[in-house]
PDB file of C-alpha atoms in Angstrom:
ATOM      1  CA  MET A   1      45.327  57.643 124.357  1.00  0.00           C
ATOM      2  CA  SER A   2      42.624  55.059 124.798  1.00  0.00           C
ATOM      3  CA  ASN A   3      41.454  56.335 128.177  1.00  0.00           C
ATOM      4  CA  ASN A   4      39.077  59.241 127.639  1.00  0.00           C
ATOM      5  CA  THR A   5      39.079  60.383 131.272  1.00  0.00           C
ATOM      6  CA  PRO A   6      41.098  63.554 131.993  1.00  0.00           C
ATOM      7  CA  HIS A   7      43.844  63.228 134.582  1.00  0.00           C
ATOM      8  CA  SER A   8      42.612  63.952 138.124  1.00  0.00           C
ATOM      9  CA  ALA A   9      44.907  66.981 138.302  1.00  0.00           C
ATOM     10  CA  PHE A  10      42.470  68.821 136.021  1.00  0.00           C
ATOM     11  CA  SER A  11      39.139  67.261 136.986  1.00  0.00           C
ATOM     12  CA  THR A  12      38.004  69.628 139.759  1.00  0.00           C
ATOM     13  CA  SER A  13      36.845  73.232 139.510  1.00  0.00           C
ATOM     14  CA  ASP A  14      39.440  74.298 142.085  1.00  0.00           C
ATOM     15  CA  ALA A  15      42.273  72.710 140.087  1.00  0.00           C
ATOM     16  CA  VAL A  16      41.071  74.392 136.906  1.00  0.00           C
ATOM     17  CA  ALA A  17      40.825  77.779 138.610  1.00  0.00           C
ATOM     18  CA  LYS A  18      44.386  77.517 139.930  1.00  0.00           C
ATOM     19  CA  TYR A  19      45.847  76.215 136.673  1.00  0.00           C
ATOM     20  CA  ALA A  20      47.475  79.457 135.531  1.00  0.00           C
ATOM     21  CA  GLU A  21      49.399  79.774 138.802  1.00  0.00           C
ATOM     22  CA  GLY A  22      50.808  76.247 138.715  1.00  0.00           C
ATOM     23  CA  PRO A  23      53.457  76.249 135.967  1.00  0.00           C
ATOM     24  CA  LYS A  24      55.065  79.479 137.168  1.00  0.00           C
ATOM     25  CA  ARG A  25      55.295  78.135 140.707  1.00  0.00           C
ATOM     26  CA  ASN A  26      56.090  74.468 140.034  1.00  0.00           C
ATOM     27  CA  VAL A  27      58.269  74.409 136.899  1.00  0.00           C
ATOM     28  CA  PRO A  28      61.826  75.774 137.200  1.00  0.00           C
ATOM     29  CA  GLY A  29      62.529  78.107 134.292  1.00  0.00           C
ATOM     30  CA  TYR A  30      58.918  78.225 133.091  1.00  0.00           C
ATOM     31  CA  SER A  31      59.149  81.948 132.295  1.00  0.00           C
ATOM     32  CA  GLY A  32      61.651  81.118 129.550  1.00  0.00           C
ATOM     33  CA  LEU A  33      60.014  77.949 128.280  1.00  0.00           C
ATOM     34  CA  LEU A  34      57.189  79.611 126.326  1.00  0.00           C
ATOM     35  CA  PRO A  35      59.364  82.133 124.449  1.00  0.00           C
ATOM     36  CA  MET A  36      61.938  79.426 123.673  1.00  0.00           C
ATOM     37  CA  THR A  37      59.153  77.231 122.312  1.00  0.00           C
ATOM     38  CA  ARG A  38      57.822  79.878 119.956  1.00  0.00           C
ATOM     39  CA  ILE A  39      61.335  80.780 118.793  1.00  0.00           C
ATOM     40  CA  LEU A  40      62.045  77.133 117.938  1.00  0.00           C
ATOM     41  CA  LEU A  41      58.758  76.801 116.071  1.00  0.00           C
ATOM     42  CA  ALA A  42      59.224  80.066 114.190  1.00  0.00           C
ATOM     43  CA  GLU A  43      62.516  78.831 112.739  1.00  0.00           C
ATOM     44  CA  HIS A  44      60.529  76.543 110.432  1.00  0.00           C
ATOM     45  CA  VAL A  45      56.812  77.370 110.680  1.00  0.00           C
ATOM     46  CA  PRO A  46      55.858  79.770 107.859  1.00  0.00           C
ATOM     47  CA  ARG A  47      54.297  83.171 108.460  1.00  0.00           C
ATOM     48  CA  GLU A  48      50.776  81.842 107.873  1.00  0.00           C
ATOM     49  CA  GLY A  49      51.466  78.443 109.364  1.00  0.00           C
ATOM     50  CA  ARG A  50      49.198  76.049 111.200  1.00  0.00           C
ATOM     51  CA  VAL A  51      50.301  74.700 114.594  1.00  0.00           C
ATOM     52  CA  LEU A  52      48.980  71.839 116.727  1.00  0.00           C
ATOM     53  CA  VAL A  53      49.085  72.199 120.515  1.00  0.00           C
ATOM     54  CA  VAL A  54      48.660  68.905 122.385  1.00  0.00           C
ATOM     55  CA  GLY A  55      47.551  69.463 125.970  1.00  0.00           C
ATOM     56  CA  ALA A  56      46.102  72.907 125.245  1.00  0.00           C
ATOM     57  CA  GLY A  57      43.789  73.178 128.237  1.00  0.00           C
ATOM     58  CA  GLY A  58      44.082  76.431 130.144  1.00  0.00           C
ATOM     59  CA  GLY A  59      45.339  78.304 127.094  1.00  0.00           C
ATOM     60  CA  LEU A  60      48.674  79.688 128.349  1.00  0.00           C
ATOM     61  CA  GLU A  61      50.693  78.152 125.542  1.00  0.00           C
ATOM     62  CA  VAL A  62      48.110  78.859 122.833  1.00  0.00           C
ATOM     63  CA  GLU A  63      47.843  82.470 123.986  1.00  0.00           C
ATOM     64  CA  ASP A  64      51.604  82.961 123.820  1.00  0.00           C
ATOM     65  CA  LEU A  65      51.870  81.480 120.319  1.00  0.00           C
ATOM     66  CA  ALA A  66      48.875  83.380 118.960  1.00  0.00           C
ATOM     67  CA  GLN A  67      49.960  86.746 120.330  1.00  0.00           C
ATOM     68  CA  ALA A  68      53.510  86.423 119.014  1.00  0.00           C
ATOM     69  CA  ASN A  69      52.472  85.159 115.566  1.00  0.00           C
ATOM     70  CA  PRO A  70      49.386  87.047 114.358  1.00  0.00           C
ATOM     71  CA  ALA A  71      49.065  85.075 111.106  1.00  0.00           C
ATOM     72  CA  TRP A  72      49.291  81.590 112.628  1.00  0.00           C
ATOM     73  CA  THR A  73      46.214  79.425 113.086  1.00  0.00           C
ATOM     74  CA  ILE A  74      46.279  77.028 116.014  1.00  0.00           C
ATOM     75  CA  ASP A  75      44.458  73.805 116.797  1.00  0.00           C
ATOM     76  CA  GLY A  76      44.518  72.814 120.459  1.00  0.00           C
ATOM     77  CA  VAL A  77      43.447  69.453 121.856  1.00  0.00           C
ATOM     78  CA  ASP A  78      42.881  68.496 125.496  1.00  0.00           C
ATOM     79  CA  PRO A  79      40.793  65.819 127.255  1.00  0.00           C
ATOM     80  CA  SER A  80      39.407  68.234 129.855  1.00  0.00           C
ATOM     81  CA  GLY A  81      36.321  70.184 128.801  1.00  0.00           C
ATOM     82  CA  PRO A  82      36.550  72.603 131.765  1.00  0.00           C
ATOM     83  CA  MET A  83      40.174  73.336 130.924  1.00  0.00           C
ATOM     84  CA  LEU A  84      39.241  74.104 127.313  1.00  0.00           C
ATOM     85  CA  GLU A  85      36.506  76.433 128.558  1.00  0.00           C
ATOM     86  CA  LEU A  86      39.132  78.198 130.641  1.00  0.00           C
ATOM     87  CA  ALA A  87      41.348  78.444 127.553  1.00  0.00           C
ATOM     88  CA  ALA A  88      38.535  79.969 125.482  1.00  0.00           C
ATOM     89  CA  GLN A  89      37.900  82.570 128.181  1.00  0.00           C
ATOM     90  CA  ARG A  90      41.563  83.411 128.378  1.00  0.00           C
ATOM     91  CA  LEU A  91      41.999  83.688 124.600  1.00  0.00           C
ATOM     92  CA  GLY A  92      39.031  85.995 123.998  1.00  0.00           C
ATOM     93  CA  PRO A  93      39.356  87.611 120.546  1.00  0.00           C
ATOM     94  CA  LEU A  94      42.317  85.360 119.715  1.00  0.00           C
ATOM     95  CA  MET A  95      39.776  82.531 119.339  1.00  0.00           C
ATOM     96  CA  SER A  96      39.171  83.772 115.781  1.00  0.00           C
ATOM     97  CA  ARG A  97      42.419  81.953 114.869  1.00  0.00           C
ATOM     98  CA  VAL A  98      42.097  79.053 117.301  1.00  0.00           C
ATOM     99  CA  ALA A  99      40.107  75.813 117.221  1.00  0.00           C
ATOM    100  CA  LEU A 100      39.852  73.808 120.441  1.00  0.00           C
ATOM    101  CA  HIS A 101      39.056  70.090 120.398  1.00  0.00           C
ATOM    102  CA  GLU A 102      38.078  67.984 123.409  1.00  0.00           C
ATOM    103  CA  GLY A 103      39.888  64.656 123.423  1.00  0.00           C
ATOM    104  CA  TYR A 104      43.342  63.221 122.861  1.00  0.00           C
ATOM    105  CA  VAL A 105      45.714  63.681 119.944  1.00  0.00           C
ATOM    106  CA  GLN A 106      43.900  61.104 117.805  1.00  0.00           C
ATOM    107  CA  ASP A 107      40.849  63.377 118.099  1.00  0.00           C
ATOM    108  CA  ALA A 108      42.752  66.330 116.625  1.00  0.00           C
ATOM    109  CA  PRO A 109      42.450  67.208 112.927  1.00  0.00           C
ATOM    110  CA  ALA A 110      44.652  65.233 110.554  1.00  0.00           C
ATOM    111  CA  GLY A 111      46.525  68.343 109.460  1.00  0.00           C
ATOM    112  CA  PRO A 112      49.072  68.359 108.024  1.00  0.00           C
ATOM    113  CA  PHE A 113      50.471  70.891 110.479  1.00  0.00           C
ATOM    114  CA  ASP A 114      53.556  73.082 110.094  1.00  0.00           C
ATOM    115  CA  GLY A 115      54.587  72.476 113.710  1.00  0.00           C
ATOM    116  CA  ALA A 116      53.413  71.053 117.020  1.00  0.00           C
ATOM    117  CA  THR A 117      53.992  71.417 120.745  1.00  0.00           C
ATOM    118  CA  CYS A 118      53.328  69.287 123.806  1.00  0.00           C
ATOM    119  CA  LEU A 119      54.382  71.104 126.977  1.00  0.00           C
ATOM    120  CA  LEU A 120      54.051  69.713 130.515  1.00  0.00           C
ATOM    121  CA  THR A 121      51.745  66.973 129.256  1.00  0.00           C
ATOM    122  CA  PHE A 122      53.597  63.759 128.403  1.00  0.00           C
ATOM    123  CA  HIS A 123      54.163  62.872 132.063  1.00  0.00           C
ATOM    124  CA  PHE A 124      50.373  62.434 132.363  1.00  0.00           C
ATOM    125  CA  VAL A 125      50.381  59.876 129.543  1.00  0.00           C
ATOM    126  CA  PRO A 126      50.593  56.230 130.737  1.00  0.00           C
ATOM    127  CA  ARG A 127      53.764  54.416 129.717  1.00  0.00           C
ATOM    128  CA  ASP A 128      52.041  52.131 127.197  1.00  0.00           C
ATOM    129  CA  GLN A 129      50.502  55.147 125.458  1.00  0.00           C
ATOM    130  CA  ARG A 130      53.632  57.298 125.220  1.00  0.00           C
ATOM    131  CA  LEU A 131      54.890  55.970 121.879  1.00  0.00           C
ATOM    132  CA  PRO A 132      51.416  55.796 120.245  1.00  0.00           C
ATOM    133  CA  THR A 133      50.809  59.413 121.300  1.00  0.00           C
ATOM    134  CA  ALA A 134      54.122  60.554 119.792  1.00  0.00           C
ATOM    135  CA  GLU A 135      53.317  58.610 116.610  1.00  0.00           C
ATOM    136  CA  GLU A 136      49.927  60.333 116.325  1.00  0.00           C
ATOM    137  CA  ILE A 137      51.644  63.721 116.601  1.00  0.00           C
ATOM    138  CA  HIS A 138      54.228  62.752 113.993  1.00  0.00           C
ATOM    139  CA  ARG A 139      51.499  61.530 111.641  1.00  0.00           C
ATOM    140  CA  ARG A 140      49.896  64.994 111.687  1.00  0.00           C
ATOM    141  CA  LEU A 141      53.046  66.933 110.801  1.00  0.00           C
ATOM    142  CA  LYS A 142      54.443  67.889 107.428  1.00  0.00           C
ATOM    143  CA  PRO A 143      57.852  66.353 106.640  1.00  0.00           C
ATOM    144  CA  GLY A 144      60.523  68.327 108.445  1.00  0.00           C
ATOM    145  CA  ALA A 145      58.047  70.198 110.649  1.00  0.00           C
ATOM    146  CA  PRO A 146      59.292  71.039 114.176  1.00  0.00           C
ATOM    147  CA  PHE A 147      57.918  69.416 117.307  1.00  0.00           C
ATOM    148  CA  VAL A 148      58.652  70.904 120.730  1.00  0.00           C
ATOM    149  CA  MET A 149      57.965  68.946 123.918  1.00  0.00           C
ATOM    150  CA  ALA A 150      58.865  69.447 127.588  1.00  0.00           C
ATOM    151  CA  HIS A 151      57.882  67.538 130.717  1.00  0.00           C
ATOM    152  CA  LEU A 152      59.181  65.714 133.785  1.00  0.00           C
ATOM    153  CA  SER A 153      62.147  63.548 132.784  1.00  0.00           C
ATOM    154  CA  VAL A 154      64.609  62.285 135.386  1.00  0.00           C
ATOM    155  CA  GLU A 155      67.790  60.222 135.186  1.00  0.00           C
ATOM    156  CA  ASP A 156      67.280  56.689 136.487  1.00  0.00           C
ATOM    157  CA  GLY A 157      70.799  55.789 137.640  1.00  0.00           C
ATOM    158  CA  PRO A 158      71.533  54.708 141.248  1.00  0.00           C
ATOM    159  CA  GLY A 159      70.204  57.396 143.581  1.00  0.00           C
ATOM    160  CA  GLU A 160      69.564  59.838 140.725  1.00  0.00           C
ATOM    161  CA  ARG A 161      65.777  59.930 140.937  1.00  0.00           C
ATOM    162  CA  GLU A 162      65.761  60.300 144.718  1.00  0.00           C
ATOM    163  CA  THR A 163      68.228  63.197 144.503  1.00  0.00           C
ATOM    164  CA  TRP A 164      66.396  65.073 141.785  1.00  0.00           C
ATOM    165  CA  MET A 165      62.928  64.586 143.262  1.00  0.00           C
ATOM    166  CA  SER A 166      64.270  65.942 146.559  1.00  0.00           C
ATOM    167  CA  ARG A 167      65.511  68.986 144.665  1.00  0.00           C
ATOM    168  CA  TYR A 168      62.080  69.306 143.027  1.00  0.00           C
ATOM    169  CA  ALA A 169      60.448  69.411 146.475  1.00  0.00           C
ATOM    170  CA  ALA A 170      63.029  71.968 147.629  1.00  0.00           C
ATOM    171  CA  PHE A 171      62.204  74.138 144.618  1.00  0.00           C
ATOM    172  CA  LEU A 172      58.515  74.049 145.566  1.00  0.00           C
ATOM    173  CA  VAL A 173      59.420  75.265 149.040  1.00  0.00           C
ATOM    174  CA  ALA A 174      61.601  78.001 147.556  1.00  0.00           C
ATOM    175  CA  SER A 175      58.598  79.030 145.431  1.00  0.00           C
ATOM    176  CA  GLY A 176      56.439  79.486 148.521  1.00  0.00           C
ATOM    177  CA  SER A 177      54.926  76.061 149.239  1.00  0.00           C
ATOM    178  CA  ASP A 178      54.651  74.803 152.794  1.00  0.00           C
ATOM    179  CA  PRO A 179      57.285  72.059 153.298  1.00  0.00           C
ATOM    180  CA  ARG A 180      54.607  69.504 154.163  1.00  0.00           C
ATOM    181  CA  GLN A 181      52.623  70.396 151.057  1.00  0.00           C
ATOM    182  CA  ALA A 182      55.786  70.202 148.950  1.00  0.00           C
ATOM    183  CA  ALA A 183      56.497  66.720 150.307  1.00  0.00           C
ATOM    184  CA  ALA A 184      52.913  65.672 149.562  1.00  0.00           C
ATOM    185  CA  THR A 185      53.183  67.046 146.029  1.00  0.00           C
ATOM    186  CA  ARG A 186      56.405  65.138 145.448  1.00  0.00           C
ATOM    187  CA  GLU A 187      54.791  61.920 146.682  1.00  0.00           C
ATOM    188  CA  LYS A 188      51.755  62.453 144.445  1.00  0.00           C
ATOM    189  CA  VAL A 189      53.939  63.164 141.405  1.00  0.00           C
ATOM    190  CA  GLU A 190      56.044  60.049 141.924  1.00  0.00           C
ATOM    191  CA  LYS A 191      52.972  57.884 142.526  1.00  0.00           C
ATOM    192  CA  GLU A 192      50.652  59.105 139.781  1.00  0.00           C
ATOM    193  CA  LEU A 193      52.793  60.351 136.900  1.00  0.00           C
ATOM    194  CA  THR A 194      54.866  58.462 134.343  1.00  0.00           C
ATOM    195  CA  ILE A 195      58.408  59.816 134.536  1.00  0.00           C
ATOM    196  CA  LEU A 196      60.877  58.367 132.055  1.00  0.00           C
ATOM    197  CA  SER A 197      64.590  59.068 131.794  1.00  0.00           C
ATOM    198  CA  PRO A 198      65.878  61.537 129.182  1.00  0.00           C
ATOM    199  CA  ALA A 199      67.348  58.626 127.202  1.00  0.00           C
ATOM    200  CA  GLN A 200      63.966  56.887 127.154  1.00  0.00           C
ATOM    201  CA  ASP A 201      62.217  60.078 126.044  1.00  0.00           C
ATOM    202  CA  GLU A 202      64.667  60.569 123.194  1.00  0.00           C
ATOM    203  CA  ALA A 203      64.289  56.927 122.153  1.00  0.00           C
ATOM    204  CA  MET A 204      60.519  57.411 122.092  1.00  0.00           C
ATOM    205  CA  LEU A 205      60.895  60.334 119.699  1.00  0.00           C
ATOM    206  CA  ARG A 206      63.168  58.328 117.411  1.00  0.00           C
ATOM    207  CA  ASP A 207      60.820  55.334 117.455  1.00  0.00           C
ATOM    208  CA  ALA A 208      57.907  57.630 116.563  1.00  0.00           C
ATOM    209  CA  GLY A 209      59.764  58.783 113.434  1.00  0.00           C
ATOM    210  CA  PHE A 210      61.333  62.054 114.605  1.00  0.00           C
ATOM    211  CA  SER A 211      64.892  63.044 113.784  1.00  0.00           C
ATOM    212  CA  ASP A 212      67.366  65.845 114.563  1.00  0.00           C
ATOM    213  CA  ILE A 213      66.413  65.566 118.245  1.00  0.00           C
ATOM    214  CA  ARG A 214      67.981  68.340 120.314  1.00  0.00           C
ATOM    215  CA  LEU A 215      67.760  69.048 124.048  1.00  0.00           C
ATOM    216  CA  PHE A 216      67.025  72.751 124.551  1.00  0.00           C
ATOM    217  CA  PHE A 217      65.687  73.000 128.099  1.00  0.00           C
ATOM    218  CA  THR A 218      66.723  71.625 131.490  1.00  0.00           C
ATOM    219  CA  GLY A 219      65.084  72.809 134.690  1.00  0.00           C
ATOM    220  CA  PHE A 220      65.887  70.459 137.565  1.00  0.00           C
ATOM    221  CA  THR A 221      63.435  67.570 136.935  1.00  0.00           C
ATOM    222  CA  PHE A 222      62.114  68.947 133.653  1.00  0.00           C
ATOM    223  CA  ARG A 223      63.572  68.495 130.166  1.00  0.00           C
ATOM    224  CA  GLY A 224      62.586  69.902 126.789  1.00  0.00           C
ATOM    225  CA  TRP A 225      63.435  68.790 123.258  1.00  0.00           C
ATOM    226  CA  VAL A 226      62.926  70.036 119.729  1.00  0.00           C
ATOM    227  CA  ALA A 227      62.791  67.487 116.904  1.00  0.00           C
ATOM    228  CA  ARG A 228      61.847  67.334 113.214  1.00  0.00           C
ATOM    229  CA  ALA A 229      59.146  65.150 111.668  1.00  0.00           C
TER     230      ALA A 229
END
């Protein structure tokens, strides 16, 4: 991305402090997303493989991968310095196998990596930067290496987006949010984030050079894919 300012969702100390609570509360099926991601990576990443995590701030994903695969080394990149500090605190001794880089994917090492992930991040990327970001990830992967991504992705047919965003707000309420806060969150998401349709997301992956694109995760307004470089 050309804009080096972190998204406002991660620019305040309060937002950073509450980060770890967010995915579990706001993302349907999040408890299964991390184990599915590491299973998909492990199908092709070797025992002593090197993995790139795009959007690593906070450290939840890096922690899960590092704990489950004690011989992997992981490079994480994120534009938010405070979020990377939070990740380093969370990872503790696991940092011996982790390198964290402040910036966007073009600021990450060239690799080549044995696999990559980008979870709950692409919807923060502006539309005109979506394909260049995917291309930068592809450029850093070995041929055939797996790439796992998941984020907000909603059908754009007549009435589809309205229906699914209403269900997203209802899920927030079911997870404990005040209905007014859930409505405000929905409005903020629709206003500030870039939400493509699943077909557009899959086309982006193909245009970036990925193949064997498979949908593996659907949680209301969220979709996840695994593809090969």
